[in-house]
Short mmCIF file of C-alpha atoms in Angstrom, two decimals:
data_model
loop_
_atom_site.label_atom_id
_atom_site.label_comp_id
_atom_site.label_asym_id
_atom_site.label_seq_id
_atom_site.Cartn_x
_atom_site.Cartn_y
_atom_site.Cartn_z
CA UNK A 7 167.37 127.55 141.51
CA UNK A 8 168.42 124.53 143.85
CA UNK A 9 166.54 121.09 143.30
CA UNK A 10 163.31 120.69 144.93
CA UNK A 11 162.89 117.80 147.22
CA UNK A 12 160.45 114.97 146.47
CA UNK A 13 157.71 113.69 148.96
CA UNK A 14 156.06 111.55 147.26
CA UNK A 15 153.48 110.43 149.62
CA UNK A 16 153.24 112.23 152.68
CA UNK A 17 151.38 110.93 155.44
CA UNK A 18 149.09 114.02 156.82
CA UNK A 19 148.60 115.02 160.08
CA UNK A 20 144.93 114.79 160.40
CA UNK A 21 142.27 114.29 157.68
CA UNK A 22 138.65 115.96 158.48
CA UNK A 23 135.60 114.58 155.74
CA UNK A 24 133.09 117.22 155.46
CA UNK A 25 129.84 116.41 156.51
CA UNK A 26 128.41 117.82 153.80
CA UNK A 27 129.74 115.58 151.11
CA UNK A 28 128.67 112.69 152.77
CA UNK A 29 125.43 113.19 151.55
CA UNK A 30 124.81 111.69 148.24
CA UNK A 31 121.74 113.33 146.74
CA UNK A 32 123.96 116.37 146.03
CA UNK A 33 126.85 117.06 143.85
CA UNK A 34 128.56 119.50 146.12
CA UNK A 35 131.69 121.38 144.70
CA UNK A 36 134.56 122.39 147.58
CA UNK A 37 135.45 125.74 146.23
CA UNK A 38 137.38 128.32 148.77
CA UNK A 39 139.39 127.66 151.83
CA UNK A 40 140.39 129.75 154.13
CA UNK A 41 142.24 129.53 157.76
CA UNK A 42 142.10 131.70 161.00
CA UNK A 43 144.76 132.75 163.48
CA UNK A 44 142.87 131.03 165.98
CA UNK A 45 142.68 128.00 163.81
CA UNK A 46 139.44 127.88 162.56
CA UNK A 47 138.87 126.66 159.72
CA UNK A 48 136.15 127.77 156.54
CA UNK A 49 134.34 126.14 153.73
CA UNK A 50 132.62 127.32 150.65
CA UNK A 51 131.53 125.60 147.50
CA UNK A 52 128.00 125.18 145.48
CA UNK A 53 125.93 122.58 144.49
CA UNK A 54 123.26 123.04 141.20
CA UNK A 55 121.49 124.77 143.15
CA UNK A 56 123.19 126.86 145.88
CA UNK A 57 126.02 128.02 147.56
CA UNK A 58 127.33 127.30 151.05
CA UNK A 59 129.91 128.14 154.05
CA UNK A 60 130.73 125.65 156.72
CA UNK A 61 133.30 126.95 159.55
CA UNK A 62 135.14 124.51 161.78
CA UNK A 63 136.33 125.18 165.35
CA UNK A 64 139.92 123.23 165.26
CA UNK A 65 141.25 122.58 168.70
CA UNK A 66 144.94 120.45 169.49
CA UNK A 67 144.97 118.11 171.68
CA UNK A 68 146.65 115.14 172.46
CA UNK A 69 148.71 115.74 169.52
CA UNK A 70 145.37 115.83 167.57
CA UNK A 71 143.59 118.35 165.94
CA UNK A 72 139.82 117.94 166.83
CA UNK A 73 137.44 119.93 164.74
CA UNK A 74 133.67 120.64 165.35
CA UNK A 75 131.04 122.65 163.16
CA UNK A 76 129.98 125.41 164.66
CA UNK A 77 128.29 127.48 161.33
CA UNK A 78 126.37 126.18 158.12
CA UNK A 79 124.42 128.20 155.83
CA UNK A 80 123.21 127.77 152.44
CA UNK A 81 122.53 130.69 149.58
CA UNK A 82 120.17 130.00 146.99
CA UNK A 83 121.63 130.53 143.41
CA UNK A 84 120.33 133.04 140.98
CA UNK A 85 120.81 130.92 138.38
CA UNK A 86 121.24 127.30 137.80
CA UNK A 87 124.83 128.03 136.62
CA UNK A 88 127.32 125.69 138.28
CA UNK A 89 130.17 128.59 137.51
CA UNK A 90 128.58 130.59 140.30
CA UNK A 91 130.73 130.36 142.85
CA UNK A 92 131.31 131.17 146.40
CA UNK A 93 134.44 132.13 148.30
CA UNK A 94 135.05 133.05 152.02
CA UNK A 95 137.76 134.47 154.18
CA UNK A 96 137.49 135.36 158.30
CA UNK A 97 137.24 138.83 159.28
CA UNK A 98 138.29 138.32 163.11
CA UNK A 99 140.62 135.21 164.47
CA UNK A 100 137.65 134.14 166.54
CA UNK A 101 135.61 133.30 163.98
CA UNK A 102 132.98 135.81 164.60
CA UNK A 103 132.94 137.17 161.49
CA UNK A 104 133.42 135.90 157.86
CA UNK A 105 133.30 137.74 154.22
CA UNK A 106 131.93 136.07 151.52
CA UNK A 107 131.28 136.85 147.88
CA UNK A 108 129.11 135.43 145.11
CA UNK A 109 128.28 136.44 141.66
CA UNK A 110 127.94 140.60 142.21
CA UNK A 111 127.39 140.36 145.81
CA UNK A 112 129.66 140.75 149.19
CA UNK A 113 128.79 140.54 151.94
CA UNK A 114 129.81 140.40 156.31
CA UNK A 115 128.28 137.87 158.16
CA UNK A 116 128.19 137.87 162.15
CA UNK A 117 128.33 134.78 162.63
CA UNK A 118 127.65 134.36 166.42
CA UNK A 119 124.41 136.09 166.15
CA UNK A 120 122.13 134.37 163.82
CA UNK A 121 123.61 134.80 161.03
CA UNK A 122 123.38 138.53 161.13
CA UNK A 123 124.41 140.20 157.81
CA UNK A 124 126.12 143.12 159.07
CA UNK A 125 127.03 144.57 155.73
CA UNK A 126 126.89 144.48 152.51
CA UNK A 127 127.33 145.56 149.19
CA UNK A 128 127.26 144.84 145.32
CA UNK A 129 129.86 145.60 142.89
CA UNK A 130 130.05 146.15 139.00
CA UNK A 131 131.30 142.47 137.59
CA UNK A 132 130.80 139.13 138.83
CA UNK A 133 133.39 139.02 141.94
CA UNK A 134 136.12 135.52 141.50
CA UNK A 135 137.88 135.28 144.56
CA UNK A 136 138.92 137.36 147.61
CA UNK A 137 141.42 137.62 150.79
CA UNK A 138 141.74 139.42 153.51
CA UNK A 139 145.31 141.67 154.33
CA UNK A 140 145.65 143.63 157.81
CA UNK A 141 142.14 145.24 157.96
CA UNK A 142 141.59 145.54 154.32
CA UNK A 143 139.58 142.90 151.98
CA UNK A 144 140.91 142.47 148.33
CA UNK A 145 138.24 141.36 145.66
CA UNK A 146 138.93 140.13 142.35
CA UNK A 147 136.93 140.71 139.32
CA UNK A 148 135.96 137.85 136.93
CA UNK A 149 137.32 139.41 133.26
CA UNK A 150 139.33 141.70 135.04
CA UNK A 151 143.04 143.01 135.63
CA UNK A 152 141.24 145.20 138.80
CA UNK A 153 141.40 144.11 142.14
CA UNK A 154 138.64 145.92 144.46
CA UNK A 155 140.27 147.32 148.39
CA UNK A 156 137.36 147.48 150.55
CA UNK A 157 137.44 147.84 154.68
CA UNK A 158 135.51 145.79 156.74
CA UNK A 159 132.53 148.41 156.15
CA UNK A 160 132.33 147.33 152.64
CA UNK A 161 133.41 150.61 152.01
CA UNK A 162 135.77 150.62 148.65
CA UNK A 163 139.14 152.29 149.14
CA UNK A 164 141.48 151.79 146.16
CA UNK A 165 142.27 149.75 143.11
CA UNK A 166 144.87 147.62 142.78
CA UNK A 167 145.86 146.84 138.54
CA UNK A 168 147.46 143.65 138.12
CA UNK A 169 149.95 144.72 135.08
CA UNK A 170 150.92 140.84 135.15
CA UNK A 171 147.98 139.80 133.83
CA UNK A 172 146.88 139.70 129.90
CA UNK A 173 143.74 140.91 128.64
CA UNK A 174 141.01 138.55 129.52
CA UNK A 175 142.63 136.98 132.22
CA UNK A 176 141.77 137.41 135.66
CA UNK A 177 142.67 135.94 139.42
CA UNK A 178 141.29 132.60 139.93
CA UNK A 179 143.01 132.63 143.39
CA UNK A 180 144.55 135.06 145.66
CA UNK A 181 146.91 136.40 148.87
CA UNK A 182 148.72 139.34 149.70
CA UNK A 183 151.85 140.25 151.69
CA UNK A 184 152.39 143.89 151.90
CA UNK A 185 152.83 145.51 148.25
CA UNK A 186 152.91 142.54 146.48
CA UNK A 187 149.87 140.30 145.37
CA UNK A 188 149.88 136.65 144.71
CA UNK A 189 147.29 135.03 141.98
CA UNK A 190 147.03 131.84 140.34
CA UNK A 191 144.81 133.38 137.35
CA UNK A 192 142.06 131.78 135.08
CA UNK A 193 144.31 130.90 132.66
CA UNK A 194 146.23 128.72 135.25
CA UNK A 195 149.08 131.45 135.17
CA UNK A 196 150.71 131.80 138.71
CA UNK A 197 152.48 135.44 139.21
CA UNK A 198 153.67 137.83 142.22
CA UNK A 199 152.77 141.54 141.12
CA UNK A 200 153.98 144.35 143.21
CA UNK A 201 153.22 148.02 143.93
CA UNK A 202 156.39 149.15 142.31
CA UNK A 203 155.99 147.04 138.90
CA UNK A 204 158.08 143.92 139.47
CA UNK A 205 156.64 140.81 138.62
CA UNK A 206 157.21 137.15 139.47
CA UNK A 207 156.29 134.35 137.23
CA UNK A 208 156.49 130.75 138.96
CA UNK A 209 157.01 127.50 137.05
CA UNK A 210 157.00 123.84 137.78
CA UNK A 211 160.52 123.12 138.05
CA UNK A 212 159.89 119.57 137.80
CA UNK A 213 159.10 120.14 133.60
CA UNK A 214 155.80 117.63 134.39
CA UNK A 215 153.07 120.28 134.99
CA UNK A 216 151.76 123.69 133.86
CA UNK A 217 148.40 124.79 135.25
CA UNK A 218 148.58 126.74 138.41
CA UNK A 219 145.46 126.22 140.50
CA UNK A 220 145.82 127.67 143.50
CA UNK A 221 148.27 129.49 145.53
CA UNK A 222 149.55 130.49 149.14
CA UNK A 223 151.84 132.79 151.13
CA UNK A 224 152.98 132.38 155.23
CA UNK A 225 154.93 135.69 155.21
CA UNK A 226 156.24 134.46 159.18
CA UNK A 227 157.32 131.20 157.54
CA UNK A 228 159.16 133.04 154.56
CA UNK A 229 157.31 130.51 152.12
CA UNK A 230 154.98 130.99 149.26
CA UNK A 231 153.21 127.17 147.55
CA UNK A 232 151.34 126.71 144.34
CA UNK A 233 149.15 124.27 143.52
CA UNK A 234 150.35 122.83 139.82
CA UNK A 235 147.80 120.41 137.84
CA UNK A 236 146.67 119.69 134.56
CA UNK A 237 147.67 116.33 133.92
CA UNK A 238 145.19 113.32 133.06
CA UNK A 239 146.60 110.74 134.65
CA UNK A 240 148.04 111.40 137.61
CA UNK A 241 147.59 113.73 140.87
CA UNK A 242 148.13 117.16 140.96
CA UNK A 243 151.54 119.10 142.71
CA UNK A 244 152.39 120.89 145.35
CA UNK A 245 155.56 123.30 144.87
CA UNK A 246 156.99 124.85 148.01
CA UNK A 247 159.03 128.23 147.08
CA UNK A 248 161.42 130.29 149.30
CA UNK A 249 159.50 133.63 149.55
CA UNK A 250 162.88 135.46 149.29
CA UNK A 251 164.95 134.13 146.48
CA UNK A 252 162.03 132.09 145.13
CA UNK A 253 163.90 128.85 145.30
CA UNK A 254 162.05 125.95 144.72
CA UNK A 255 162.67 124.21 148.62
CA UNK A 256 159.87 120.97 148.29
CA UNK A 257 157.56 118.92 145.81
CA UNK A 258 154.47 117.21 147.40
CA UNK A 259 152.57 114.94 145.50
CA UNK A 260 148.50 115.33 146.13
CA UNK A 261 145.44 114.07 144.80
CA UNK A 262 144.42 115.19 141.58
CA UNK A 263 140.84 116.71 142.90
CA UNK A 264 142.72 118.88 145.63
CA UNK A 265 141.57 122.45 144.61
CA UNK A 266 142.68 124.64 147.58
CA UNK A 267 146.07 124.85 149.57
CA UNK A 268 146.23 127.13 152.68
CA UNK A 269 149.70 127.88 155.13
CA UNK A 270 149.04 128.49 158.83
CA UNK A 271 151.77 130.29 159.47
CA UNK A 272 150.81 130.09 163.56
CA UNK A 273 151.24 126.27 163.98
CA UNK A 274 153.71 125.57 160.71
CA UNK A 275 150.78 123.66 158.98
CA UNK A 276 149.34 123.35 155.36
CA UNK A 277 146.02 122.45 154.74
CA UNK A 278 144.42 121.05 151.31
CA UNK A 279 141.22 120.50 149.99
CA UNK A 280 139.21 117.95 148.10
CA UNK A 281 136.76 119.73 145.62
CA UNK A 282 135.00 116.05 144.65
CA UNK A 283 135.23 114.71 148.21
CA UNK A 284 135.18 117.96 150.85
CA UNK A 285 138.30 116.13 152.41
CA UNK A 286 140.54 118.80 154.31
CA UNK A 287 143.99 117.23 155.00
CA UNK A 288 146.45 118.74 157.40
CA UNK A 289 149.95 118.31 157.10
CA UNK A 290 152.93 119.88 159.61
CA UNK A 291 155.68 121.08 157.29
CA UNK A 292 158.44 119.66 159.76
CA UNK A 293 157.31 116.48 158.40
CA UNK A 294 157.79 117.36 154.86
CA UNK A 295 160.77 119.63 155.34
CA UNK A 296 163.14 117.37 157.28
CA UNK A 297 166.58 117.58 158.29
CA UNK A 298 167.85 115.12 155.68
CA UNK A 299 166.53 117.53 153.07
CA UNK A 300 167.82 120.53 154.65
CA UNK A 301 171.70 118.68 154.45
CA UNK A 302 170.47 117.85 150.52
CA UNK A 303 169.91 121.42 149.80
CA UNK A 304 173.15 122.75 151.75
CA UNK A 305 175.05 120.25 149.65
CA UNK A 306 173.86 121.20 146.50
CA UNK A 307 173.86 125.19 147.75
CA UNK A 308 177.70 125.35 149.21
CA UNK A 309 180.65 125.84 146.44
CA UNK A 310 183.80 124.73 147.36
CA UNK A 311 184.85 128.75 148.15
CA UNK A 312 182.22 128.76 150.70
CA UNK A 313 182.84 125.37 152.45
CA UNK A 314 186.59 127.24 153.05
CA UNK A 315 184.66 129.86 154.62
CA UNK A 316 182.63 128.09 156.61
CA UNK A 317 185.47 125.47 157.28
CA UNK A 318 187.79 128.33 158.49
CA UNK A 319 185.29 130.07 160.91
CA UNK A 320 183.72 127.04 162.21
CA UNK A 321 186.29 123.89 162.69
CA UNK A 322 189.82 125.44 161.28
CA UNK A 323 191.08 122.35 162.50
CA UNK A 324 189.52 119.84 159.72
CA UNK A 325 190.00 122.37 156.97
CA UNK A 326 192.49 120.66 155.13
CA UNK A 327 190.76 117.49 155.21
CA UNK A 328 187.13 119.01 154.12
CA UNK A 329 188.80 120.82 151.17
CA UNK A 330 190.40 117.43 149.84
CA UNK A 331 187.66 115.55 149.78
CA UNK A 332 185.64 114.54 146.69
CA UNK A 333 182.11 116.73 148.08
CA UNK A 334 183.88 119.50 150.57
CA UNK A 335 180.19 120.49 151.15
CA UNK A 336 179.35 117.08 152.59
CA UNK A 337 182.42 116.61 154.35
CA UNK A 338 181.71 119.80 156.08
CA UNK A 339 178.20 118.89 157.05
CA UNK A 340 179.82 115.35 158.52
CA UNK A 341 182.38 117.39 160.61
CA UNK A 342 180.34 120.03 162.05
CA UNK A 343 177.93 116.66 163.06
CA UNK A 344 180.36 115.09 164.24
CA UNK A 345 181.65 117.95 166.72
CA UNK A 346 178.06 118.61 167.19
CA UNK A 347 178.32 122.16 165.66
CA UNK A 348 174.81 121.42 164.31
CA UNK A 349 171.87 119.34 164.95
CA UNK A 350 168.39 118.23 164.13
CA UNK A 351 167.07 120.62 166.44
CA UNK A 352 169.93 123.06 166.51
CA UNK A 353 171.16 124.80 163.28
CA UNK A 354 171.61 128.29 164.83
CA UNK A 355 175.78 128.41 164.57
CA UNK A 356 175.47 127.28 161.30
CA UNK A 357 173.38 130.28 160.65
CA UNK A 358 174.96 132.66 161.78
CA UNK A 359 177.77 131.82 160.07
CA UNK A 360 175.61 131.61 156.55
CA UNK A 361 174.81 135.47 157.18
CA UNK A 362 178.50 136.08 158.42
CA UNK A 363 179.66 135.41 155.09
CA UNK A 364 176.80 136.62 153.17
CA UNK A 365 175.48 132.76 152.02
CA UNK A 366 171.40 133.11 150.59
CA UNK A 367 171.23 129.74 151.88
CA UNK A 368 170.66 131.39 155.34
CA UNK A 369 167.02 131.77 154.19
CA UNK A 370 166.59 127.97 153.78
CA UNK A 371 168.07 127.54 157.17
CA UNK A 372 165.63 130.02 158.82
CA UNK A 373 162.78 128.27 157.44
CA UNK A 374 164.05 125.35 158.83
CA UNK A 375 164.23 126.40 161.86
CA UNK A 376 161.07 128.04 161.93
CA UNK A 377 158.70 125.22 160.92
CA UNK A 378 160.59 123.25 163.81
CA UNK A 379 158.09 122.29 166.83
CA UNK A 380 159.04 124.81 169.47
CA UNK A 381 161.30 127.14 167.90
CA UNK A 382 161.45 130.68 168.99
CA UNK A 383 163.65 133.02 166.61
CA UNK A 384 166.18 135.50 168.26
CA UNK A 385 165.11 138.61 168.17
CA UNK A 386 167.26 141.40 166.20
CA UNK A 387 168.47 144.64 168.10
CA UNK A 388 165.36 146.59 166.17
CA UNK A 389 162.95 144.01 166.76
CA UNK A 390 164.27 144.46 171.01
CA UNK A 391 163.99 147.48 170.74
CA UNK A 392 160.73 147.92 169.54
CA UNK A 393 159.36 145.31 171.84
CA UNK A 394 160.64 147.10 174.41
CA UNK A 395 159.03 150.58 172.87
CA UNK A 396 155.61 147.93 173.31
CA UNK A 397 156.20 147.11 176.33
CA UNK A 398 156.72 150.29 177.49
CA UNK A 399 153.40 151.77 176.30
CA UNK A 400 151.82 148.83 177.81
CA UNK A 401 153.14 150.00 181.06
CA UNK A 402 152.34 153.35 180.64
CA UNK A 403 148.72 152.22 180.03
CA UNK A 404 148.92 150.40 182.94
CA UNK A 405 150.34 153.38 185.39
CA UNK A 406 147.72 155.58 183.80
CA UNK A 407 144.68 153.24 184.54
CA UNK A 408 146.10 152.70 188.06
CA UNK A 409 146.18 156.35 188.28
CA UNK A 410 142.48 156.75 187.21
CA UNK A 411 141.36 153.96 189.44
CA UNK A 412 143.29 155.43 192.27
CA UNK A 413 141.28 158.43 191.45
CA UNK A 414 138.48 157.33 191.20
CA UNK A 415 138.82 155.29 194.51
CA UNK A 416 139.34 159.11 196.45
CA UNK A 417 136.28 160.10 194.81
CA UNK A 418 134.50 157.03 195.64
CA UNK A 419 136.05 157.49 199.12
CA UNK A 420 134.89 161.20 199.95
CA UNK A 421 131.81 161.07 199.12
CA UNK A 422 131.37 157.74 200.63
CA UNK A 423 132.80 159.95 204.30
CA UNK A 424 130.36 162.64 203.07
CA UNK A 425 127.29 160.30 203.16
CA UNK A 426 128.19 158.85 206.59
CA UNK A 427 128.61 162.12 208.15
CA UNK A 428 125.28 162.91 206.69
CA UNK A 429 123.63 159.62 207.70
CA UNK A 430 125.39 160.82 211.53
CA UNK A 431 124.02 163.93 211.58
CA UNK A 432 120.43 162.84 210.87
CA UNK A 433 120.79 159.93 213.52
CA UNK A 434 121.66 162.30 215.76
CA UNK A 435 119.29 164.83 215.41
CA UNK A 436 116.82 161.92 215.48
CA UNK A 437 118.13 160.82 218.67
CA UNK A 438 117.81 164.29 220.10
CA UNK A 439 114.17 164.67 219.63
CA UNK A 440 113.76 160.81 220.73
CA UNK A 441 115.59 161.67 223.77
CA UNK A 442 113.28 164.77 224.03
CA UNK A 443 110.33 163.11 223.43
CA UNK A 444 111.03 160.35 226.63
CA UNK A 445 111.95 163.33 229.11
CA UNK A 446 108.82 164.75 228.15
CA UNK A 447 107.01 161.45 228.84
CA UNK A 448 108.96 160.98 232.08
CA UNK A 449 108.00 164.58 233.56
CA UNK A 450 104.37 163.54 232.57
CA UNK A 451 104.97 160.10 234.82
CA UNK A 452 106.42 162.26 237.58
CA UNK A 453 103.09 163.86 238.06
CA UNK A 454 100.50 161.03 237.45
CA UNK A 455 101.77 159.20 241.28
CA UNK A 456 100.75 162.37 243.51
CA UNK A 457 97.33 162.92 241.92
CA UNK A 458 96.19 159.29 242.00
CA UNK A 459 97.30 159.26 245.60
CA UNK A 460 95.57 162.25 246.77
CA UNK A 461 92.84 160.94 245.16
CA UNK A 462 92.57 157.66 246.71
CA UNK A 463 92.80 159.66 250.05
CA UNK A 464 89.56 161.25 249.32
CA UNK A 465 88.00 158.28 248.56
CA UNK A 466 89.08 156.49 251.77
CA UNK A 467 87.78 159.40 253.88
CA UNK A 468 84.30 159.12 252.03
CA UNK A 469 83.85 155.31 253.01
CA UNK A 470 84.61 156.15 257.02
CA UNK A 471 82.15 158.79 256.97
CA UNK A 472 79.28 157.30 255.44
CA UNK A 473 76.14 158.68 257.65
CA UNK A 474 77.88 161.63 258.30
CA UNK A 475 75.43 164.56 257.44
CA UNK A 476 76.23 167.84 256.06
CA UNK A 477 76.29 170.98 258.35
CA UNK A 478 74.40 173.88 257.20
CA UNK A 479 75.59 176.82 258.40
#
């Protein structure tokens, strides 16, 4: 196991004081973080009297991450029992929904629509801690080796058995990547226990600490931390492991009342929290992971068989030189600098040649690389070609909703002909009988001028022949 690198005291990113804790007639407890893809960000804890969840919107800008409460609510205890505790874990990147447990309850909270509990459920045992895998939420049980598989309909599944854990012991904290499950337990134990029966115990490899508190896993980052504490004087410990070979790659010194540690694997961050004070610092792993302790590691990593290797296949020309020297590992390193074979923000000949030769160093490399501002990983011939098996169903979705609006655009298009030749056909029959209807009228007019005359005629002749009497025959 290579030498973990100290950072003493790093300097974090951005530091966010809970609003809650600010207020000083109660003795809140942080308890449970918990991190969306969006970046979001949740909070759960308890006071004497009640529980609580706080989510965070967190935005970046201007090299900032801004963060602005957007949910609060508050769940009064059964009991006055400070050991009643709450934990919480998004359901949807958005934020929209959350799952939270306390005591024998568990429950799905809409949180868009006020407060809506969408489901819930209670379960046999008072529930200690939960995550949430790829559509499935993963319970622990306090007292128990059982972990409870639920969907996001509360609706139980499976159950996982911890065979790691002892009799009376139980998760205290805990994540899962595919078949394997990561705790830090009540008895401050932290273990990796797998579907197929092989288990991982981690230890400070500093010697100084021995209580695991919490624990995380970034499966995209290929890293796995634990929170180690325990000690009286002194803050607690922060041991960064290679998910792989489970290499201890970093030691960061916290404060001793940070309870919680969180990877976001989507912007290479880790997040902490401050049980007494609510404090949530951020720090990017490229500035605890630098390139000064990547050449550290490679040093102490490279025998002299492999620097021949590497020496050979990358700068044949200095061989002789690197091989003579007192460290042919950092005489490599200086050479393929100097001929600029790798840099701070390069490393990708270097490893390729690592995996050329069959080096587990690689993986320390490609977490370098990854927690690098900007990076983007080459993509393997089966990762191509399943993007391109993606891509290609996207396309055919897309041809095939073309095809139903084109569709669906004849159909509009016919019967949008049919009702004009309708709407013709009645305007023309209306004209018809309104043409009707005036040649009627204008026959009518034709006649009305020779009776009117004929009978002003009479008139006329009655007013010439006023006196004139009537013959009677």
């Amino acid at each position: 196991m290579t030498m973990a690198q100290f950072v003493s005291d790093p300097t974090p990113l951005q530091s966010m004081q809970h609003e809650r804790f600010t207020v000083k007639l109660h003795a809140y407890v942080l308890f449970d973080l918990s991190l969306s893809l969006s970046g979001n960000i949740a909070i759960s804890g308890q006071d004497n009297r009640s529980t609580f969840i706080d989510l965070y919107y967190g935005k970046h800008s201007d090299s900032r991450y801004r963060f602005k409460l957007f949910y609060s609510k508050e769940f009064q205890k059964c009991t006055d029992d400070l050991a009643q505790r709450r934990c919480v874990s998004f359901l949807e990147k958005d934020g929209s929904k959350v799952v939270t447990c306390s005591g024998d309850r568990i429950e799905v909270i809409d949180t868009k629509h006020e407060s809506r509990v969408l489901k819930s459920c209670r379960v046999n045992g008072e529930t200690s801690c939960l995550t949430v895998r790829e559509g499935e939420i993963f319970v622990a049980i306090n007292g128990s080796q059982t972990v409870i598989v639920l969907d996001h309909d509360l609706r139980k599944t499976k159950n996982v058995t911890l065979k790691a854990i002892k009799y009376g012991d139980c998760p205290y904290d805990l994540q899962v990547v595919k078949d394997t499950t990561y705790v830090c337990t009540i008895k401050h134990l932290a273990l990796a226990d797998s579907d197929y029966g092989i288990v991982t115990d981690y230890r400070d490899t500093t010697g100084k600490y021995r209580q695991a508190f919490s624990i995380t896993v970034s499966e995209k980052l290929g890293l796995i931390a634990v929170l180690w504490g325990g000690i009286v004087r002194g803050g607690n410990r922060i041991i960064v492991y290679t998910l792989t070979e489970n290499k201890s790659l970093l030691v960061v010194d916290v404060e001793s009342a940070v309870a919680r540690i969180r990877f976001s694997g989507r912007d290479r961050m880790m997040i902490t929290g401050n049980e007494k004070t609510g404090e949530v610092k951020l720090y990017d792993l490229s500035h605890l992971f630098t390139y000064e302790h990547l050449k550290e590691h490679l040093v102490s990593e490279l025998r002299n068989k492999d620097c021949r290797k590497l020496a050979l296949d990358l700068c044949p020309a200095s061989k002789a030189s690197i091989l003579k020297s007192i460290s042919p590992a950092l005489a490599l390193l200086r050479v393929l600098e100097r001929e600029a074979i790798i840099k701070e923000t390069d490393m990708d000949t270097l490893a390729d040649a690592l995996v050329k030769i069959n080096l587990s160093c690689h993986s320390i490399v490609d977490i370098y690389q990854k927690i690098r501002p900007g990076y983007k990983p080459k993509q393997t011939y089966a990762e191509l070609k399943e993007d391109m098996k993606e891509k290609e169903g996207a396309w055919d979705d897309q041809r095939k909703q073309l095809r139903k609006e084109l569709e669906d655009l004849k159909m509009h298009s016919a019967a949008k002909i049919q009702a004009l030749e309708r709407k013709l056909e009645t305007e023309v029959t209306e004209s018809t009988k309104k043409m009707s209807a005036i040649m009627e009228q204008l026959e009518q007019t034709k006649l009305e001028p020779d009776q009117t005359q004929e009978q002003n005629v009479n008139f006329i002749r009655g007013i010439d022949r006023p006196n004139q009497k009537r013959t009677v025959s």
